[in-house]
Amino acid sequence: MAKDFSTMEDSNRSANPSIHEVSDPARRIFVRGGLAATVAGLLGPLAAGCASTGGGNMAAFGRSIGFKSIPMAAIDDVVVPEGYSAQVLYRWGDPVGIAGQMPVFRPDGSNTAAEQALQAGMHHDGMAFFPVDGSSQRGILVMNHEYVDDGLLHVDGMKTWTAEKVRKAINAHGVSVIEIQREGNAWKQVLPSKFARRVTAATPMTITGPAAGHAMLKTAADPTGTRALGTFNNCSNGQTPWGTYLTCEENFADYFEGVEQPDAHQRRWGIRKGNGAKYRWHEHEERFDVAKHPNESNRFGWVVEIDPQDPTATPIKRSALGRAAHEGAATALTADGRAVVYMGEDSRFEYIYKFVSRDRVKPGGFAANRELLDHGTLYVGRFDVEGTGEWLPLTQGKGPLTTDKGFASQGDVLIKARQASDALGATKMDRPEWTTVDPITKEVYCTLTNNSNRGASGQPGVDPANPRVNNTMGQIIRWKEAGDLDATRFAWNHLVLAGDPKQGRWEAQGNIKGDTFGSPDGLTVDARGVLWIQTDVSTSTLGKGEYSNLPNNQMLACDPTKGEIRRFLVGPAGCEITGLTATPDLRSLFINVQHPGEPANERSDPDKPLAVSKWPDGGGRPRSATVVITKNDGGVVGT
Ligand code: FEO
Ligand code: CA
Ligand code: CA
Ligand code: CA
């Protein structure tokens, strides 16, 4: 989610030990060049390209990047390299495809709340392609609808405010499950489809795992603490080897109107008076009023598992993965088949998490793995000097996580994962966004999008992993576990510090080998080992200040063994580029264009909806949309 730097959530006031101090800025910036010899000896070098069966047959294509880089420009279209085509596939308001219930989109915002529940939500984000029968020609596409622009969602925007508008906004959040099919070089949505589904911010869900039934999860509507309504602010995602979709609840605090005197727990999670002004749900949906329902917000901030094959399946909030302003949930397997989930928490000075399942994945899809994500160990990352790090277990009774410190049960640890991570001394990062695991080397990458508060008065200073004050540009960090993915130690360095060499401040210049970018967010290593980077520069910043040469958001490709970064796509005016997934043959790449036309204040004027962008329809209202990219000669995208 693009956020104004001035209003970004920043609630970490813990006094974690400052073990990260490094006095030499040159050493900080060049740590990316490779690991210190001692570390290399200890853990083996990063980016060594060790042999692996990961990536399947596609790894044989190699990581090479063959397309010609495109220039950055202030345009209002999706631009891709010569020899490629981009096709709009699924826009806000398009019917999801439920038989007999496919309301037509009304470009003036006049669809009802009930119709919106049957149509694509707004602000498409994380996304995953599930092949039907292993096919690269037909599949189920699942995607998040992160948040809404109420200025576009309703005919007169927020000029009046009604229960119907709140219901429509609730129904424009959540997840879409659609079916798509390739015909020649074009893709089309299968309408109707037996898979079609909308999950919204009102869909009934269960809460499972160690925190289920915890006193802090109990509400008047759910005295069991196991049944929640809906999911929202779903940012990035995960795709499990057993065929399910993970959707991650990010900035949930923005939806809850807090109280004048928040308690320490509410303060740590940013549940403040005035939050409700953004979406105004609490005015018509009482559960978003913290004064009346103090525990409702504890039921958000989870990773939710959805079975895309069964539109009647109840989504499951997996408490074992911990509570956070979850960005994504990249999933991979240990050599013996246990699931490992990497998760960033996107707020200033928050943390990077890893979950390792207790049990091995069994053959037989979701039916055989229904409780896999309910049992395991959650860790939080500490990035030390000299490029080493440690995963600290968030386990009740270990270290400071004891009853006298407020952690009487594992449920306490998981619901209060931020406080537990503070107590363990985890490293406060520059807004961790997406994580991704290289299927060939098993190196893990994470985007740290930016943090303009780094080094500000009263705020944490730099550390080796977060080496720049007033970090407007962000960086991509990577690590390799010391052994298998379940290891508790790792070696790390920076793939790149983003920036623009033409800027005056060294902290904004970066060290990119290739095309300029800042605020990396979406991040995926594809099956042949190409790292795709998507940017989310907030619309209040695009084209201004240190982003003067970056008027639009973009997507780039990188061969991480060489470090060269090349621009592949530029998006329309006022959008974020996000949500990358591909067919197994890598001949179709899907991305999401989120909030084209978003003005700097993130709320459109319903009387001038086309003020910033006319994409994709050329009229009506701008619409977030899924775009599919193919190579005109039918080849692998990026080669
Ligand atoms: Fe929703 Fe952190 O981006
Ligand atoms: Ca966004
Ligand atoms: Ca994001
Ligand atoms: Ca972002």
CSV table of N, CA, C and O in Angstrom, one decimal, residues 63-71 79-84 515 526 528 530-533 555-559 564-569 589 629 631 636-639:
chain,number,residue,atom,x,y,z
A,63,ARG,N,19.2,-17.9,-16.1
A,63,ARG,CA,18.7,-16.7,-15.6
A,63,ARG,C,18.9,-15.5,-16.6
A,63,ARG,O,18.6,-14.4,-16.2
A,64,SER,N,19.4,-15.8,-17.7
A,64,SER,CA,19.7,-14.7,-18.6
A,64,SER,C,18.5,-13.8,-19.0
A,64,SER,O,17.4,-14.3,-19.1
A,65,ILE,N,18.8,-12.5,-19.1
A,65,ILE,CA,17.8,-11.5,-19.4
A,65,ILE,C,18.1,-11.0,-20.8
A,65,ILE,O,19.2,-10.5,-21.1
A,66,GLY,N,17.1,-11.1,-21.7
A,66,GLY,CA,17.4,-10.8,-23.1
A,66,GLY,C,16.7,-9.6,-23.6
A,66,GLY,O,17.1,-9.0,-24.7
A,67,PHE,N,15.7,-9.0,-22.9
A,67,PHE,CA,14.9,-7.9,-23.5
A,67,PHE,C,15.7,-6.6,-23.4
A,67,PHE,O,16.7,-6.5,-22.6
A,68,LYS,N,15.3,-5.6,-24.2
A,68,LYS,CA,15.9,-4.3,-24.2
A,68,LYS,C,15.2,-3.4,-23.2
A,68,LYS,O,14.0,-3.3,-23.3
A,69,SER,N,16.0,-2.9,-22.3
A,69,SER,CA,15.4,-2.0,-21.3
A,69,SER,C,14.6,-0.9,-21.8
A,69,SER,O,14.9,-0.3,-22.9
A,70,ILE,N,13.5,-0.5,-21.1
A,70,ILE,CA,12.7,0.6,-21.6
A,70,ILE,C,13.0,1.8,-20.7
A,70,ILE,O,13.3,1.7,-19.6
A,71,PRO,N,12.8,3.0,-21.3
A,71,PRO,CA,13.1,4.2,-20.6
A,71,PRO,C,11.9,4.5,-19.6
A,71,PRO,O,10.8,4.2,-19.8
A,79,VAL,N,3.7,0.1,-20.4
A,79,VAL,CA,4.7,0.0,-21.5
A,79,VAL,C,5.6,-1.2,-21.2
A,79,VAL,O,6.1,-1.4,-20.1
A,80,VAL,N,5.8,-2.1,-22.2
A,80,VAL,CA,6.7,-3.2,-22.0
A,80,VAL,C,7.7,-3.2,-23.2
A,80,VAL,O,7.5,-2.5,-24.1
A,81,PRO,N,8.7,-4.0,-23.1
A,81,PRO,CA,9.8,-3.9,-24.1
A,81,PRO,C,9.3,-4.4,-25.5
A,81,PRO,O,8.3,-5.0,-25.6
A,82,GLU,N,10.1,-4.0,-26.5
A,82,GLU,CA,9.9,-4.4,-27.9
A,82,GLU,C,9.7,-5.9,-27.9
A,82,GLU,O,10.5,-6.6,-27.2
A,83,GLY,N,8.8,-6.4,-28.7
A,83,GLY,CA,8.6,-7.8,-28.8
A,83,GLY,C,7.7,-8.4,-27.8
A,83,GLY,O,7.5,-9.7,-27.7
A,84,TYR,N,7.1,-7.6,-26.9
A,84,TYR,CA,6.2,-8.1,-25.8
A,84,TYR,C,4.8,-7.4,-26.0
A,84,TYR,O,4.7,-6.3,-26.5
A,515,ASP,N,19.2,0.1,-14.3
A,515,ASP,CA,18.2,1.1,-14.3
A,515,ASP,C,17.8,1.6,-12.9
A,515,ASP,O,17.7,0.8,-12.0
A,526,ASP,N,11.4,-16.0,-10.3
A,526,ASP,CA,10.6,-16.9,-11.0
A,526,ASP,C,11.3,-18.3,-11.1
A,526,ASP,O,12.4,-18.5,-10.6
A,528,ARG,N,13.0,-19.8,-13.3
A,528,ARG,CA,14.3,-20.0,-13.9
A,528,ARG,C,15.3,-19.1,-13.2
A,528,ARG,O,16.5,-19.1,-13.6
A,530,VAL,N,15.1,-15.7,-12.4
A,530,VAL,CA,15.1,-14.2,-12.6
A,530,VAL,C,14.3,-13.6,-11.4
A,530,VAL,O,13.2,-14.0,-11.1
A,531,LEU,N,14.9,-12.5,-10.9
A,531,LEU,CA,14.3,-11.8,-9.8
A,531,LEU,C,13.6,-10.6,-10.4
A,531,LEU,O,14.2,-9.7,-11.0
A,532,TRP,N,12.3,-10.6,-10.2
A,532,TRP,CA,11.4,-9.5,-10.6
A,532,TRP,C,11.2,-8.5,-9.5
A,532,TRP,O,10.8,-8.9,-8.4
A,533,ILE,N,11.4,-7.2,-9.7
A,533,ILE,CA,11.3,-6.2,-8.7
A,533,ILE,C,10.2,-5.2,-9.1
A,533,ILE,O,10.2,-4.7,-10.2
A,555,MET,N,8.4,-2.0,-13.1
A,555,MET,CA,8.9,-3.4,-12.8
A,555,MET,C,10.2,-3.6,-13.5
A,555,MET,O,10.4,-3.2,-14.7
A,556,LEU,N,11.2,-4.3,-12.8
A,556,LEU,CA,12.5,-4.5,-13.4
A,556,LEU,C,12.8,-6.0,-13.2
A,556,LEU,O,12.2,-6.7,-12.4
A,557,ALA,N,13.8,-6.4,-13.9
A,557,ALA,CA,14.3,-7.8,-13.8
A,557,ALA,C,15.8,-7.8,-13.5
A,557,ALA,O,16.5,-6.9,-13.9
A,558,CYS,N,16.2,-8.8,-12.7
A,558,CYS,CA,17.6,-8.9,-12.3
A,558,CYS,C,18.0,-10.3,-12.3
A,558,CYS,O,17.3,-11.2,-11.9
A,559,ASP,N,19.2,-10.5,-12.8
A,559,ASP,CA,19.9,-11.8,-12.6
A,559,ASP,C,20.7,-11.7,-11.4
A,559,ASP,O,21.7,-11.0,-11.4
A,564,GLU,N,22.9,-7.2,-12.4
A,564,GLU,CA,22.4,-6.2,-13.3
A,564,GLU,C,20.9,-6.1,-13.2
A,564,GLU,O,20.2,-7.2,-13.1
A,565,ILE,N,20.4,-4.9,-13.2
A,565,ILE,CA,18.9,-4.7,-13.1
A,565,ILE,C,18.4,-3.9,-14.3
A,565,ILE,O,19.0,-2.9,-14.6
A,566,ARG,N,17.4,-4.4,-15.0
A,566,ARG,CA,16.9,-3.9,-16.2
A,566,ARG,C,15.4,-3.6,-16.1
A,566,ARG,O,14.7,-4.4,-15.7
A,567,ARG,N,15.0,-2.4,-16.6
A,567,ARG,CA,13.6,-2.0,-16.5
A,567,ARG,C,12.8,-2.7,-17.6
A,567,ARG,O,13.1,-2.7,-18.8
A,568,PHE,N,11.7,-3.4,-17.1
A,568,PHE,CA,10.9,-4.2,-18.0
A,568,PHE,C,9.5,-3.6,-18.3
A,568,PHE,O,8.9,-3.8,-19.4
A,569,LEU,N,9.0,-2.8,-17.4
A,569,LEU,CA,7.7,-2.3,-17.5
A,569,LEU,C,7.5,-1.0,-16.8
A,569,LEU,O,8.1,-0.8,-15.7
A,589,LEU,N,3.1,-13.9,-18.0
A,589,LEU,CA,3.4,-13.3,-16.7
A,589,LEU,C,2.3,-12.4,-16.3
A,589,LEU,O,1.9,-11.6,-17.2
A,629,ILE,N,1.3,-10.5,-19.6
A,629,ILE,CA,2.3,-10.1,-20.5
A,629,ILE,C,2.8,-11.4,-21.2
A,629,ILE,O,3.1,-12.4,-20.5
A,631,LYS,N,5.3,-12.8,-24.7
A,631,LYS,CA,6.3,-12.5,-25.7
A,631,LYS,C,5.7,-12.8,-27.0
A,631,LYS,O,5.0,-13.9,-27.2
A,636,VAL,N,9.7,-17.5,-23.6
A,636,VAL,CA,9.7,-17.3,-22.1
A,636,VAL,C,9.9,-15.8,-21.8
A,636,VAL,O,10.8,-15.2,-22.4
A,637,VAL,N,9.0,-15.3,-21.0
A,637,VAL,CA,9.0,-13.9,-20.7
A,637,VAL,C,10.3,-13.5,-20.0
A,637,VAL,O,10.7,-14.1,-19.0
A,638,GLY,N,11.0,-12.5,-20.5
A,638,GLY,CA,12.3,-12.0,-19.9
A,638,GLY,C,13.5,-12.5,-20.6
A,638,GLY,O,14.6,-12.0,-20.4
A,639,THR,N,13.4,-13.5,-21.5
A,639,THR,CA,14.6,-14.1,-22.2
A,639,THR,C,14.9,-13.1,-23.3
A,639,THR,O,14.1,-12.4,-23.8
